[in-house]
mmCIF file with all atom_site columns, C-alpha atoms in Angstrom:
data_model
loop_
_atom_site.group_PDB
_atom_site.id
_atom_site.type_symbol
_atom_site.label_atom_id
_atom_site.label_alt_id
_atom_site.label_comp_id
_atom_site.label_asym_id
_atom_site.label_entity_id
_atom_site.label_seq_id
_atom_site.pdbx_PDB_ins_code
_atom_site.Cartn_x
_atom_site.Cartn_y
_atom_site.Cartn_z
_atom_site.occupancy
_atom_site.B_iso_or_equiv
_atom_site.pdbx_formal_charge
_atom_site.auth_seq_id
_atom_site.auth_comp_id
_atom_site.auth_asym_id
_atom_site.auth_atom_id
_atom_site.pdbx_PDB_model_num
ATOM 1   C CA . MET A 1 1   ? -75.751 -81.367 94.786 1.00 69.00 ? 1   MET A CA 1
ATOM 2   C CA . LYS A 1 2   ? -76.685 -78.307 92.750 1.00 89.00 ? 2   LYS A CA 1
ATOM 3   C CA . THR A 1 3   ? -73.988 -76.545 90.782 1.00 90.00 ? 3   THR A CA 1
ATOM 4   C CA . LYS A 1 4   ? -73.157 -72.974 91.741 1.00 95.00 ? 4   LYS A CA 1
ATOM 5   C CA . PHE A 1 5   ? -73.321 -70.431 88.905 1.00 97.00 ? 5   PHE A CA 1
ATOM 6   C CA . GLU A 1 6   ? -72.256 -66.768 88.863 1.00 97.00 ? 6   GLU A CA 1
ATOM 7   C CA . LEU A 1 7   ? -72.634 -64.116 86.188 1.00 97.00 ? 7   LEU A CA 1
ATOM 8   C CA . GLU A 1 8   ? -69.298 -63.610 84.399 1.00 97.00 ? 8   GLU A CA 1
ATOM 9   C CA . HIS A 1 9   ? -70.263 -60.936 81.859 1.00 97.00 ? 9   HIS A CA 1
ATOM 10  C CA . ILE A 1 10  ? -72.829 -59.843 79.315 1.00 98.00 ? 10  ILE A CA 1
ATOM 11  C CA . GLY A 1 11  ? -71.767 -59.852 75.673 1.00 98.00 ? 11  GLY A CA 1
ATOM 12  C CA . ILE A 1 12  ? -73.376 -57.244 73.451 1.00 98.00 ? 12  ILE A CA 1
ATOM 13  C CA . ASN A 1 13  ? -73.337 -57.622 69.679 1.00 98.00 ? 13  ASN A CA 1
ATOM 14  C CA . THR A 1 14  ? -72.311 -54.515 67.744 1.00 97.00 ? 14  THR A CA 1
ATOM 15  C CA . PRO A 1 15  ? -71.898 -54.185 63.971 1.00 97.00 ? 15  PRO A CA 1
ATOM 16  C CA . ASN A 1 16  ? -68.168 -53.358 63.954 1.00 97.00 ? 16  ASN A CA 1
ATOM 17  C CA . ALA A 1 17  ? -65.025 -52.582 65.962 1.00 97.00 ? 17  ALA A CA 1
ATOM 18  C CA . GLU A 1 18  ? -65.717 -48.836 66.041 1.00 97.00 ? 18  GLU A CA 1
ATOM 19  C CA . GLU A 1 19  ? -69.162 -49.309 67.578 1.00 98.00 ? 19  GLU A CA 1
ATOM 20  C CA . ALA A 1 20  ? -67.806 -51.885 70.032 1.00 98.00 ? 20  ALA A CA 1
ATOM 21  C CA . GLU A 1 21  ? -65.150 -49.454 71.237 1.00 97.00 ? 21  GLU A CA 1
ATOM 22  C CA . LYS A 1 22  ? -67.648 -46.596 71.573 1.00 98.00 ? 22  LYS A CA 1
ATOM 23  C CA . LEU A 1 23  ? -70.031 -48.735 73.604 1.00 98.00 ? 23  LEU A CA 1
ATOM 24  C CA . ALA A 1 24  ? -67.265 -50.133 75.835 1.00 98.00 ? 24  ALA A CA 1
ATOM 25  C CA . GLN A 1 25  ? -66.002 -46.592 76.495 1.00 98.00 ? 25  GLN A CA 1
ATOM 26  C CA . LEU A 1 26  ? -69.526 -45.388 77.309 1.00 98.00 ? 26  LEU A CA 1
ATOM 27  C CA . LEU A 1 27  ? -70.241 -48.268 79.701 1.00 98.00 ? 27  LEU A CA 1
ATOM 28  C CA . SER A 1 28  ? -66.838 -47.778 81.335 1.00 97.00 ? 28  SER A CA 1
ATOM 29  C CA . LEU A 1 29  ? -67.549 -44.083 81.860 1.00 97.00 ? 29  LEU A CA 1
ATOM 30  C CA . MET A 1 30  ? -71.078 -44.755 83.082 1.00 97.00 ? 30  MET A CA 1
ATOM 31  C CA . PHE A 1 31  ? -70.079 -47.261 85.748 1.00 97.00 ? 31  PHE A CA 1
ATOM 32  C CA . ASN A 1 32  ? -66.509 -46.130 86.584 1.00 98.00 ? 32  ASN A CA 1
ATOM 33  C CA . LEU A 1 33  ? -64.930 -49.190 84.964 1.00 97.00 ? 33  LEU A CA 1
ATOM 34  C CA . GLU A 1 34  ? -61.635 -49.708 83.165 1.00 96.00 ? 34  GLU A CA 1
ATOM 35  C CA . PRO A 1 35  ? -61.993 -50.367 79.423 1.00 96.00 ? 35  PRO A CA 1
ATOM 36  C CA . ARG A 1 36  ? -59.971 -53.248 77.960 1.00 95.00 ? 36  ARG A CA 1
ATOM 37  C CA . HIS A 1 37  ? -59.145 -54.155 74.382 1.00 95.00 ? 37  HIS A CA 1
ATOM 38  C CA . GLY A 1 38  ? -59.438 -57.699 73.056 1.00 93.00 ? 38  GLY A CA 1
ATOM 39  C CA . GLN A 1 39  ? -59.024 -59.347 69.674 1.00 95.00 ? 39  GLN A CA 1
ATOM 40  C CA . LYS A 1 40  ? -62.717 -60.040 69.078 1.00 95.00 ? 40  LYS A CA 1
ATOM 41  C CA . SER A 1 41  ? -64.229 -57.551 71.508 1.00 97.00 ? 41  SER A CA 1
ATOM 42  C CA . GLU A 1 42  ? -63.836 -54.450 73.613 1.00 98.00 ? 42  GLU A CA 1
ATOM 43  C CA . PHE A 1 43  ? -64.601 -54.653 77.326 1.00 97.00 ? 43  PHE A CA 1
ATOM 44  C CA . GLY A 1 44  ? -66.346 -52.168 79.566 1.00 97.00 ? 44  GLY A CA 1
ATOM 45  C CA . GLY A 1 45  ? -64.737 -53.370 82.768 1.00 96.00 ? 45  GLY A CA 1
ATOM 46  C CA . PRO A 1 46  ? -65.205 -57.027 83.594 1.00 95.00 ? 46  PRO A CA 1
ATOM 47  C CA . TYR A 1 47  ? -68.967 -56.981 83.074 1.00 97.00 ? 47  TYR A CA 1
ATOM 48  C CA . PHE A 1 48  ? -69.600 -55.894 79.469 1.00 98.00 ? 48  PHE A CA 1
ATOM 49  C CA . GLU A 1 49  ? -68.061 -57.540 76.413 1.00 97.00 ? 49  GLU A CA 1
ATOM 50  C CA . CYS A 1 50  ? -68.847 -55.479 73.302 1.00 98.00 ? 50  CYS A CA 1
ATOM 51  C CA . MET A 1 51  ? -68.384 -57.716 70.282 1.00 98.00 ? 51  MET A CA 1
ATOM 52  C CA . LYS A 1 52  ? -66.585 -56.196 67.271 1.00 98.00 ? 52  LYS A CA 1
ATOM 53  C CA . ALA A 1 53  ? -68.872 -58.220 64.967 1.00 96.00 ? 53  ALA A CA 1
ATOM 54  C CA . PRO A 1 54  ? -72.181 -59.937 65.673 1.00 93.00 ? 54  PRO A CA 1
ATOM 55  C CA . PHE A 1 55  ? -71.695 -63.364 67.220 1.00 93.00 ? 55  PHE A CA 1
ATOM 56  C CA . LEU A 1 56  ? -74.066 -65.921 68.694 1.00 95.00 ? 56  LEU A CA 1
ATOM 57  C CA . GLY A 1 57  ? -77.415 -64.615 69.968 1.00 97.00 ? 57  GLY A CA 1
ATOM 58  C CA . ALA A 1 58  ? -79.484 -61.952 68.248 1.00 97.00 ? 58  ALA A CA 1
ATOM 59  C CA . ASN A 1 59  ? -78.526 -59.447 70.943 1.00 97.00 ? 59  ASN A CA 1
ATOM 60  C CA . GLY A 1 60  ? -75.365 -61.072 72.250 1.00 98.00 ? 60  GLY A CA 1
ATOM 61  C CA . HIS A 1 61  ? -74.559 -63.569 74.953 1.00 98.00 ? 61  HIS A CA 1
ATOM 62  C CA . ILE A 1 62  ? -74.648 -64.116 78.679 1.00 98.00 ? 62  ILE A CA 1
ATOM 63  C CA . ALA A 1 63  ? -71.576 -65.760 80.195 1.00 98.00 ? 63  ALA A CA 1
ATOM 64  C CA . MET A 1 64  ? -71.964 -67.729 83.406 1.00 98.00 ? 64  MET A CA 1
ATOM 65  C CA . ARG A 1 65  ? -69.092 -69.241 85.366 1.00 97.00 ? 65  ARG A CA 1
ATOM 66  C CA . THR A 1 66  ? -68.981 -72.284 87.588 1.00 97.00 ? 66  THR A CA 1
ATOM 67  C CA . PRO A 1 67  ? -66.234 -74.017 89.559 1.00 95.00 ? 67  PRO A CA 1
ATOM 68  C CA . ASP A 1 68  ? -66.817 -77.405 87.850 1.00 94.00 ? 68  ASP A CA 1
ATOM 69  C CA . LEU A 1 69  ? -67.920 -77.097 84.242 1.00 95.00 ? 69  LEU A CA 1
ATOM 70  C CA . THR A 1 70  ? -68.077 -80.839 83.635 1.00 93.00 ? 70  THR A CA 1
ATOM 71  C CA . ALA A 1 71  ? -70.524 -81.278 86.520 1.00 94.00 ? 71  ALA A CA 1
ATOM 72  C CA . ALA A 1 72  ? -72.502 -78.219 85.368 1.00 96.00 ? 72  ALA A CA 1
ATOM 73  C CA . VAL A 1 73  ? -72.886 -79.625 81.839 1.00 95.00 ? 73  VAL A CA 1
ATOM 74  C CA . GLU A 1 74  ? -74.139 -82.931 83.218 1.00 95.00 ? 74  GLU A CA 1
ATOM 75  C CA . GLU A 1 75  ? -76.577 -81.189 85.559 1.00 96.00 ? 75  GLU A CA 1
ATOM 76  C CA . LEU A 1 76  ? -77.972 -79.008 82.771 1.00 97.00 ? 76  LEU A CA 1
ATOM 77  C CA . LYS A 1 77  ? -78.270 -81.995 80.431 1.00 96.00 ? 77  LYS A CA 1
ATOM 78  C CA . GLY A 1 78  ? -80.267 -83.725 83.180 1.00 96.00 ? 78  GLY A CA 1
ATOM 79  C CA . LYS A 1 79  ? -82.644 -80.754 83.150 1.00 96.00 ? 79  LYS A CA 1
ATOM 80  C CA . GLY A 1 80  ? -83.155 -81.179 79.400 1.00 97.00 ? 80  GLY A CA 1
ATOM 81  C CA . PHE A 1 81  ? -80.734 -78.548 78.079 1.00 98.00 ? 81  PHE A CA 1
ATOM 82  C CA . SER A 1 82  ? -78.351 -79.314 75.235 1.00 98.00 ? 82  SER A CA 1
ATOM 83  C CA . PHE A 1 83  ? -75.043 -77.834 74.143 1.00 98.00 ? 83  PHE A CA 1
ATOM 84  C CA . ASN A 1 84  ? -73.452 -76.720 70.891 1.00 97.00 ? 84  ASN A CA 1
ATOM 85  C CA . MET A 1 85  ? -70.243 -78.712 71.227 1.00 95.00 ? 85  MET A CA 1
ATOM 86  C CA . ASP A 1 86  ? -68.855 -77.018 68.094 1.00 96.00 ? 86  ASP A CA 1
ATOM 87  C CA . THR A 1 87  ? -68.380 -73.946 70.324 1.00 96.00 ? 87  THR A CA 1
ATOM 88  C CA . ALA A 1 88  ? -66.516 -75.797 73.088 1.00 96.00 ? 88  ALA A CA 1
ATOM 89  C CA . ALA A 1 89  ? -62.999 -74.776 74.067 1.00 95.00 ? 89  ALA A CA 1
ATOM 90  C CA . TYR A 1 90  ? -60.734 -77.037 76.107 1.00 94.00 ? 90  TYR A CA 1
ATOM 91  C CA . PHE A 1 91  ? -57.884 -76.731 78.589 1.00 93.00 ? 91  PHE A CA 1
ATOM 92  C CA . GLU A 1 92  ? -54.562 -78.302 77.614 1.00 95.00 ? 92  GLU A CA 1
ATOM 93  C CA . ASP A 1 93  ? -55.378 -81.327 79.793 1.00 93.00 ? 93  ASP A CA 1
ATOM 94  C CA . GLY A 1 94  ? -58.542 -81.994 77.751 1.00 91.00 ? 94  GLY A CA 1
ATOM 95  C CA . ARG A 1 95  ? -61.083 -80.699 80.269 1.00 89.00 ? 95  ARG A CA 1
ATOM 96  C CA . ILE A 1 96  ? -63.792 -78.472 78.872 1.00 92.00 ? 96  ILE A CA 1
ATOM 97  C CA . LYS A 1 97  ? -63.127 -74.749 79.412 1.00 95.00 ? 97  LYS A CA 1
ATOM 98  C CA . ASN A 1 98  ? -66.335 -73.193 78.042 1.00 96.00 ? 98  ASN A CA 1
ATOM 99  C CA . VAL A 1 99  ? -69.299 -74.050 75.836 1.00 98.00 ? 99  VAL A CA 1
ATOM 100 C CA . TYR A 1 100 ? -72.522 -72.479 74.557 1.00 98.00 ? 100 TYR A CA 1
ATOM 101 C CA . LEU A 1 101 ? -75.938 -73.942 75.184 1.00 98.00 ? 101 LEU A CA 1
ATOM 102 C CA . ASP A 1 102 ? -78.077 -74.619 72.129 1.00 98.00 ? 102 ASP A CA 1
ATOM 103 C CA . GLY A 1 103 ? -80.588 -71.916 71.250 1.00 96.00 ? 103 GLY A CA 1
ATOM 104 C CA . GLU A 1 104 ? -81.297 -68.410 72.450 1.00 97.00 ? 104 GLU A CA 1
ATOM 105 C CA . TYR A 1 105 ? -82.922 -67.124 75.608 1.00 97.00 ? 105 TYR A CA 1
ATOM 106 C CA . GLY A 1 106 ? -84.514 -63.697 75.300 1.00 97.00 ? 106 GLY A CA 1
ATOM 107 C CA . GLY A 1 107 ? -82.372 -63.034 72.236 1.00 97.00 ? 107 GLY A CA 1
ATOM 108 C CA . PHE A 1 108 ? -79.164 -64.042 74.022 1.00 98.00 ? 108 PHE A CA 1
ATOM 109 C CA . ALA A 1 109 ? -76.948 -67.074 73.612 1.00 98.00 ? 109 ALA A CA 1
ATOM 110 C CA . ILE A 1 110 ? -75.657 -68.458 76.909 1.00 98.00 ? 110 ILE A CA 1
ATOM 111 C CA . HIS A 1 111 ? -72.233 -69.877 77.535 1.00 96.00 ? 111 HIS A CA 1
ATOM 112 C CA . ILE A 1 112 ? -70.906 -71.560 80.616 1.00 97.00 ? 112 ILE A CA 1
ATOM 113 C CA . MET A 1 113 ? -67.267 -71.300 81.570 1.00 97.00 ? 113 MET A CA 1
ATOM 114 C CA . GLU A 1 114 ? -65.093 -72.851 84.263 1.00 94.00 ? 114 GLU A CA 1
ATOM 115 C CA . LYS A 1 115 ? -64.068 -70.399 86.976 1.00 90.00 ? 115 LYS A CA 1
#
């Protein structure tokens, strides 16, 4: 059975907190979204995460969500993709919560998260 994936958000690298806030405000205004503040990023609604400092990916990252991350990781490994397990975060029960794939795709890192 193929795993179902949905776009969670697009992360955009900016050089600093000021630029992240400006971009999040602009995207929120543009698309009638509510801005949100975070520790490492500013959000333009649920779709745009503006990083307060450059992170993985030359341009940023693409976050995908899936209902069963463990199954998704196994499926992607079977297709020849690998993961940067140093980036993995876990639920309290030990299940994987999110993880980045190795490499960049069009200048973006990709991370998969459990829905």
